[in-house]
Short mmCIF file of C-alpha atoms in Angstrom, two decimals:
data_model
loop_
_atom_site.label_atom_id
_atom_site.label_comp_id
_atom_site.label_asym_id
_atom_site.label_seq_id
_atom_site.Cartn_x
_atom_site.Cartn_y
_atom_site.Cartn_z
CA LYS A 5 0.00 0.00 0.00
CA LYS A 6 2.79 2.42 0.94
CA MET A 7 4.15 2.28 -2.58
CA SER A 8 0.94 3.33 -4.30
CA ASP A 9 0.78 6.27 -1.87
CA LEU A 10 4.33 7.13 -2.86
CA SER A 11 3.48 7.15 -6.54
CA LYS A 12 0.60 9.57 -6.01
CA LYS A 13 2.67 12.15 -4.16
CA LYS A 14 4.99 14.08 -6.42
CA LYS A 15 6.69 15.72 -3.45
CA SER A 16 7.88 12.42 -2.06
CA ARG A 17 10.71 12.12 -4.59
CA PRO A 18 13.99 12.08 -2.66
CA THR A 19 16.66 14.77 -2.86
CA LEU A 20 20.26 14.23 -3.84
CA PHE A 21 22.97 14.85 -1.24
CA ASP A 22 26.71 14.39 -0.98
CA PHE A 23 27.60 11.13 0.76
CA ASN A 24 31.35 10.64 1.30
CA GLY A 25 32.05 12.36 -2.01
CA VAL A 26 29.33 10.57 -4.00
CA SER A 27 25.82 11.90 -4.78
CA MET A 28 23.21 9.61 -3.22
CA THR A 29 19.63 9.58 -1.93
CA LYS A 30 18.39 8.29 1.42
CA TYR A 31 16.94 5.16 -0.21
CA PHE A 32 20.49 3.89 -0.73
CA THR A 33 22.20 5.23 2.41
CA ASP A 34 19.58 4.78 5.18
CA ASN A 35 20.65 1.18 5.79
CA TRP A 36 24.38 1.95 5.50
CA ASP A 37 25.69 0.19 8.62
CA ASN A 38 23.88 -3.02 7.71
CA ILE A 39 25.13 -2.77 4.13
CA GLN A 40 28.74 -2.28 5.22
CA SER A 41 28.61 -5.13 7.74
CA PHE A 42 26.95 -7.47 5.23
CA LYS A 43 28.30 -11.02 5.46
CA ALA A 44 29.31 -12.23 2.02
CA ARG A 45 29.74 -15.88 1.09
CA PRO A 46 32.48 -17.25 -1.18
CA ASP A 47 29.81 -18.51 -3.61
CA ASP A 48 28.00 -15.15 -3.83
CA ILE A 49 27.87 -13.56 -7.27
CA VAL A 50 27.84 -9.78 -7.20
CA LEU A 51 26.49 -7.99 -10.22
CA VAL A 52 27.70 -4.41 -10.28
CA SER A 53 26.99 -1.54 -12.65
CA TYR A 54 26.34 2.15 -12.84
CA PRO A 55 22.56 2.62 -13.21
CA LYS A 56 21.08 1.87 -16.65
CA ALA A 57 23.99 -0.19 -17.94
CA GLY A 58 22.30 -3.58 -18.31
CA ASN A 59 22.28 -4.84 -14.71
CA THR A 60 18.71 -6.19 -15.01
CA TRP A 61 19.57 -7.95 -18.26
CA VAL A 62 22.64 -9.70 -16.88
CA SER A 63 20.87 -10.57 -13.62
CA TYR A 64 18.18 -12.32 -15.68
CA ILE A 65 20.88 -14.21 -17.61
CA LEU A 66 22.57 -15.30 -14.38
CA ASP A 67 19.31 -16.37 -12.77
CA LEU A 68 18.47 -18.49 -15.83
CA LEU A 69 21.95 -20.05 -15.95
CA TYR A 70 21.72 -21.15 -12.33
CA PHE A 71 18.06 -21.88 -11.76
CA SER A 72 16.12 -22.39 -15.01
CA GLN A 73 16.71 -26.16 -14.97
CA THR A 74 16.13 -26.80 -11.27
CA SER A 75 13.27 -24.30 -10.73
CA PRO A 76 11.72 -23.68 -14.14
CA ASP A 77 8.63 -21.98 -12.66
CA ARG A 78 10.74 -19.30 -11.00
CA GLU A 79 11.11 -17.07 -14.05
CA ASN A 80 7.34 -16.70 -14.52
CA SER A 81 6.25 -16.52 -10.89
CA VAL A 82 8.86 -14.61 -8.87
CA PRO A 83 9.75 -10.99 -9.76
CA LEU A 84 13.37 -10.58 -10.75
CA HIS A 85 13.97 -8.01 -8.00
CA GLU A 86 13.18 -10.77 -5.45
CA ARG A 87 15.36 -13.36 -7.18
CA VAL A 88 18.26 -10.91 -7.43
CA PRO A 89 17.92 -8.53 -4.46
CA PHE A 90 19.33 -5.00 -4.63
CA LEU A 91 21.90 -4.82 -1.81
CA GLU A 92 21.72 -1.15 -0.84
CA ILE A 93 18.03 -0.40 -1.36
CA SER A 94 15.98 0.59 1.65
CA ILE A 95 12.52 2.10 1.06
CA PRO A 96 10.19 2.41 4.06
CA GLY A 97 7.42 -0.17 4.03
CA PHE A 98 9.44 -2.71 2.03
CA PRO A 99 12.04 -5.27 3.03
CA SER A 100 15.53 -3.83 2.59
CA GLY A 101 17.92 -5.45 0.14
CA VAL A 102 20.03 -6.71 3.04
CA ASP A 103 16.99 -8.36 4.66
CA GLU A 104 15.99 -9.99 1.38
CA LEU A 105 19.51 -11.30 0.85
CA ASN A 106 19.72 -12.66 4.38
CA SER A 107 16.50 -14.60 3.87
CA ILE A 108 17.56 -16.25 0.59
CA ASN A 109 18.02 -19.99 0.84
CA SER A 110 18.79 -20.87 -2.78
CA PHE A 111 22.49 -20.70 -3.59
CA PRO A 112 24.41 -19.06 -5.09
CA ARG A 113 22.94 -15.72 -4.11
CA ILE A 114 22.97 -13.33 -7.05
CA ILE A 115 23.32 -9.82 -5.67
CA LYS A 116 22.60 -6.59 -7.51
CA THR A 117 24.42 -3.38 -6.60
CA HIS A 118 25.20 0.02 -8.09
CA LEU A 119 27.84 0.87 -5.48
CA PRO A 120 31.07 2.53 -6.62
CA VAL A 121 34.10 0.35 -5.93
CA GLN A 122 35.12 2.16 -2.72
CA PHE A 123 31.69 1.46 -1.15
CA LEU A 124 31.48 -2.30 -1.74
CA PRO A 125 31.26 -4.06 1.64
CA GLN A 126 34.66 -5.37 2.69
CA SER A 127 33.32 -8.88 3.21
CA PHE A 128 33.04 -9.46 -0.55
CA TRP A 129 36.78 -8.85 -0.96
CA GLU A 130 37.61 -11.03 2.06
CA GLN A 131 35.48 -13.92 0.76
CA ASN A 132 36.78 -13.42 -2.79
CA SER A 133 33.20 -13.58 -4.10
CA LYS A 134 32.92 -13.46 -7.87
CA ILE A 135 32.03 -10.02 -9.21
CA ILE A 136 30.64 -9.16 -12.64
CA TYR A 137 30.75 -5.51 -13.67
CA VAL A 138 28.65 -4.27 -16.59
CA ALA A 139 29.65 -1.00 -18.27
CA ARG A 140 27.74 0.93 -20.94
CA ASN A 141 28.84 3.93 -22.97
CA ALA A 142 28.13 7.25 -21.27
CA LYS A 143 25.89 8.72 -23.97
CA ASP A 144 23.40 5.86 -24.04
CA THR A 145 23.59 5.63 -20.24
CA VAL A 146 22.55 9.25 -19.70
CA VAL A 147 19.64 8.96 -22.17
CA SER A 148 18.40 5.79 -20.50
CA TYR A 149 18.87 7.35 -17.03
CA PHE A 150 16.81 10.38 -18.08
CA HIS A 151 13.82 8.28 -19.14
CA PHE A 152 14.20 6.09 -16.05
CA ASP A 153 14.19 9.06 -13.66
CA ARG A 154 11.09 10.43 -15.36
CA MET A 155 9.15 7.25 -14.56
CA ASN A 156 10.72 6.21 -11.25
CA LYS A 157 9.12 7.94 -8.27
CA ALA A 158 11.92 6.85 -5.96
CA GLN A 159 14.45 8.93 -7.93
CA PRO A 160 15.06 12.70 -7.76
CA GLU A 161 13.05 14.88 -10.15
CA PRO A 162 14.97 14.78 -13.48
CA GLY A 163 14.06 18.24 -14.81
CA ASP A 164 14.42 18.80 -18.56
CA TRP A 165 16.85 16.92 -20.81
CA ASN A 166 19.35 19.77 -21.08
CA SER A 167 19.71 20.28 -17.32
CA PHE A 168 19.76 16.51 -16.74
CA LEU A 169 22.63 16.12 -19.20
CA GLN A 170 24.54 18.89 -17.42
CA ARG A 171 23.99 17.18 -14.07
CA PHE A 172 25.30 13.93 -15.53
CA VAL A 173 28.44 15.68 -16.80
CA ASP A 174 28.90 17.21 -13.33
CA GLY A 175 28.54 13.78 -11.71
CA LYS A 176 25.48 14.91 -9.73
CA MET A 177 23.55 11.69 -10.24
CA VAL A 178 22.42 8.98 -7.84
CA PHE A 179 25.55 6.79 -7.43
CA GLY A 180 27.77 9.66 -8.49
CA SER A 181 29.89 10.28 -11.55
CA TRP A 182 29.73 7.78 -14.42
CA ASN A 183 33.44 8.32 -15.13
CA ASP A 184 34.47 7.61 -11.54
CA HIS A 185 32.23 4.54 -11.41
CA VAL A 186 33.31 2.77 -14.60
CA GLY A 187 36.92 3.92 -14.10
CA GLY A 188 37.13 2.89 -10.45
CA TRP A 189 35.89 -0.63 -11.15
CA TRP A 190 38.10 -0.93 -14.25
CA LYS A 191 41.15 -0.03 -12.19
CA LYS A 192 40.20 -2.69 -9.63
CA THR A 193 40.28 -5.40 -12.33
CA LYS A 194 44.03 -4.77 -12.64
CA THR A 195 44.66 -6.02 -9.11
CA ARG A 196 41.83 -8.54 -8.57
CA SER A 197 41.19 -11.68 -10.59
CA ASN A 198 37.67 -12.19 -9.19
CA ILE A 199 36.13 -9.47 -11.41
CA LEU A 200 34.75 -9.96 -14.91
CA TYR A 201 34.28 -6.63 -16.72
CA LEU A 202 31.58 -6.77 -19.38
CA PHE A 203 30.39 -4.18 -21.88
CA TYR A 204 26.73 -3.65 -22.70
CA GLU A 205 27.69 -3.06 -26.33
CA ASP A 206 29.38 -6.49 -26.51
CA LEU A 207 26.27 -8.10 -25.03
CA ILE A 208 24.10 -6.46 -27.69
CA GLU A 209 26.52 -7.41 -30.47
CA ASP A 210 26.79 -11.11 -29.56
CA THR A 211 24.83 -12.18 -26.51
CA GLU A 212 25.72 -15.85 -26.81
CA ARG A 213 29.45 -15.11 -26.92
CA GLU A 214 29.18 -13.02 -23.74
CA VAL A 215 27.03 -15.67 -22.03
CA SER A 216 29.89 -18.11 -22.75
CA ARG A 217 32.38 -15.69 -21.21
CA ILE A 218 30.17 -15.43 -18.12
CA CYS A 219 30.00 -19.24 -17.87
CA SER A 220 33.79 -19.57 -18.14
CA PHE A 221 34.34 -16.94 -15.46
CA LEU A 222 31.85 -18.61 -13.10
CA GLU A 223 33.24 -22.07 -13.96
CA LEU A 224 29.79 -23.18 -15.08
CA SER A 225 29.83 -26.13 -17.44
CA SER A 226 26.59 -25.09 -19.11
CA SER A 227 25.60 -27.01 -22.22
CA THR A 228 25.45 -25.30 -25.60
CA ASP A 229 21.68 -25.87 -25.54
CA LEU A 230 21.29 -24.08 -22.22
CA LYS A 231 23.42 -21.16 -23.42
CA LYS A 232 21.27 -20.89 -26.55
CA GLU A 233 18.07 -21.06 -24.50
CA VAL A 234 19.30 -18.41 -22.05
CA THR A 235 20.36 -16.17 -24.94
CA GLU A 236 16.94 -16.55 -26.56
CA LYS A 237 15.00 -15.86 -23.35
CA SER A 238 17.09 -12.80 -22.56
CA LEU A 239 16.47 -11.13 -25.92
CA PHE A 240 15.10 -7.64 -25.38
CA ASN A 241 11.64 -8.33 -26.80
CA ASN A 242 11.27 -11.54 -24.81
CA MET A 243 12.27 -9.87 -21.54
CA LYS A 244 10.12 -6.85 -22.28
CA HIS A 245 7.05 -9.10 -22.33
CA ASN A 246 8.00 -11.13 -19.26
CA LYS A 247 6.03 -9.54 -16.42
CA MET A 248 8.44 -10.91 -13.83
CA ALA A 249 11.45 -9.30 -15.53
CA ASN A 250 10.22 -6.12 -17.22
CA GLY A 251 9.75 -4.02 -14.08
CA SER A 252 5.95 -4.08 -14.16
CA ALA A 253 5.95 -5.89 -10.80
CA ASP A 254 7.77 -2.89 -9.28
CA GLU A 255 5.34 -0.38 -7.82
CA VAL A 256 7.58 2.72 -7.93
CA LEU A 257 7.75 2.62 -11.72
CA ASP A 258 5.16 4.58 -13.72
CA PHE A 259 4.76 2.91 -17.10
CA LYS A 260 2.40 5.64 -18.29
CA ILE A 261 5.46 7.91 -18.50
CA SER A 262 7.97 5.45 -19.97
CA PRO A 263 8.49 1.68 -20.04
CA PHE A 264 11.29 0.30 -17.83
CA MET A 265 12.57 -1.62 -20.86
CA ARG A 266 12.49 1.12 -23.42
CA LYS A 267 14.75 0.28 -26.38
CA GLY A 268 17.73 -1.86 -25.42
CA LYS A 269 19.85 -0.54 -28.27
CA VAL A 270 23.25 1.01 -28.87
CA GLY A 271 23.25 4.53 -30.30
CA ASP A 272 19.86 5.87 -29.15
CA TRP A 273 21.77 8.90 -27.83
CA LYS A 274 21.71 10.28 -31.39
CA ASN A 275 17.96 10.83 -30.99
CA HIS A 276 18.51 13.05 -27.94
CA PHE A 277 21.83 14.92 -28.17
CA THR A 278 21.93 18.11 -30.23
CA VAL A 279 25.09 18.76 -32.26
CA LYS A 280 26.19 21.34 -29.69
CA GLN A 281 25.47 19.06 -26.72
CA ASN A 282 27.42 16.30 -28.41
CA GLU A 283 30.46 18.52 -29.05
CA GLN A 284 30.49 19.80 -25.47
CA PHE A 285 30.00 16.30 -24.09
CA ASP A 286 32.85 14.88 -26.20
CA GLU A 287 35.21 17.62 -25.10
CA ASP A 288 34.49 17.03 -21.41
CA TYR A 289 34.60 13.24 -21.89
CA GLN A 290 37.99 13.28 -23.58
CA ARG A 291 39.41 15.40 -20.80
CA LYS A 292 38.11 13.08 -18.07
CA MET A 293 39.03 9.84 -19.84
CA ARG A 294 42.43 10.78 -21.26
CA ASN A 295 44.41 8.83 -18.64
CA THR A 296 42.57 5.54 -18.97
CA ASP A 297 42.87 2.54 -21.28
CA LEU A 298 39.12 1.97 -20.92
CA HIS A 299 37.36 2.38 -24.27
CA PHE A 300 33.69 2.38 -25.21
CA ARG A 301 31.74 2.05 -28.43
CA THR A 302 28.89 4.52 -28.92
CA VAL A 303 27.74 2.87 -32.16
CA LEU A 304 27.86 -0.70 -33.42
#
């Protein structure tokens, strides 16, 4: 009930504030002590991304790889956000991500998070849990984030496209700066072998190839048939029509404004950026990314 109240009240959207150098809202910091003291397990799989980079997509793939054969009814009866709980979320009137994770009794636990690398609970490093990071090019990310914030009542008011884009460039987004996020996790892969760094664009280009990479990393001896089946089920149009995966089971999302699964393409930014916005964005991007060997494709 609380959630439908929340969606009626415009004023109940949270405000952004600085949290240890990263912009956040209370829905992701209210449970901070419990998040930081979270007890990881060695068989946990942590799925990390900046918002709107394909986290839901990869979580669906992982859930199918692990559970589609043993619990085939799961994908059509249990919402994805319950199968893959969101570690840091804490909205009054709902179980927190930590509580949901602590009550899971099917293993491995697949854990969703958008935390920047410096905020990941220490326990995951101590247990050497496997971590999959999904990165998406900045231009498509900001477009997707804009439409998401328009329809998600638990996010700050997005304002118009131009001011939203400026906020993105300034790093004043929930979960902070895109550059810091993708760059921080990329840097961590240089010193830790328990991280697989995936690109959304690669997943779009050849899903089956990336599913195979995921299986190798997780040491899953999945059959070719299963990989094909998972690839097929996780196609954008199939997921978009799966009520347990497309966000329609999530009460903070207003589908009258925009679908949660909107396009699932590479290059949609061209429909939003003006020539001037694109030039300014590129200039800022090149300055921020000049010292990294991390490269993205903005078209396929």
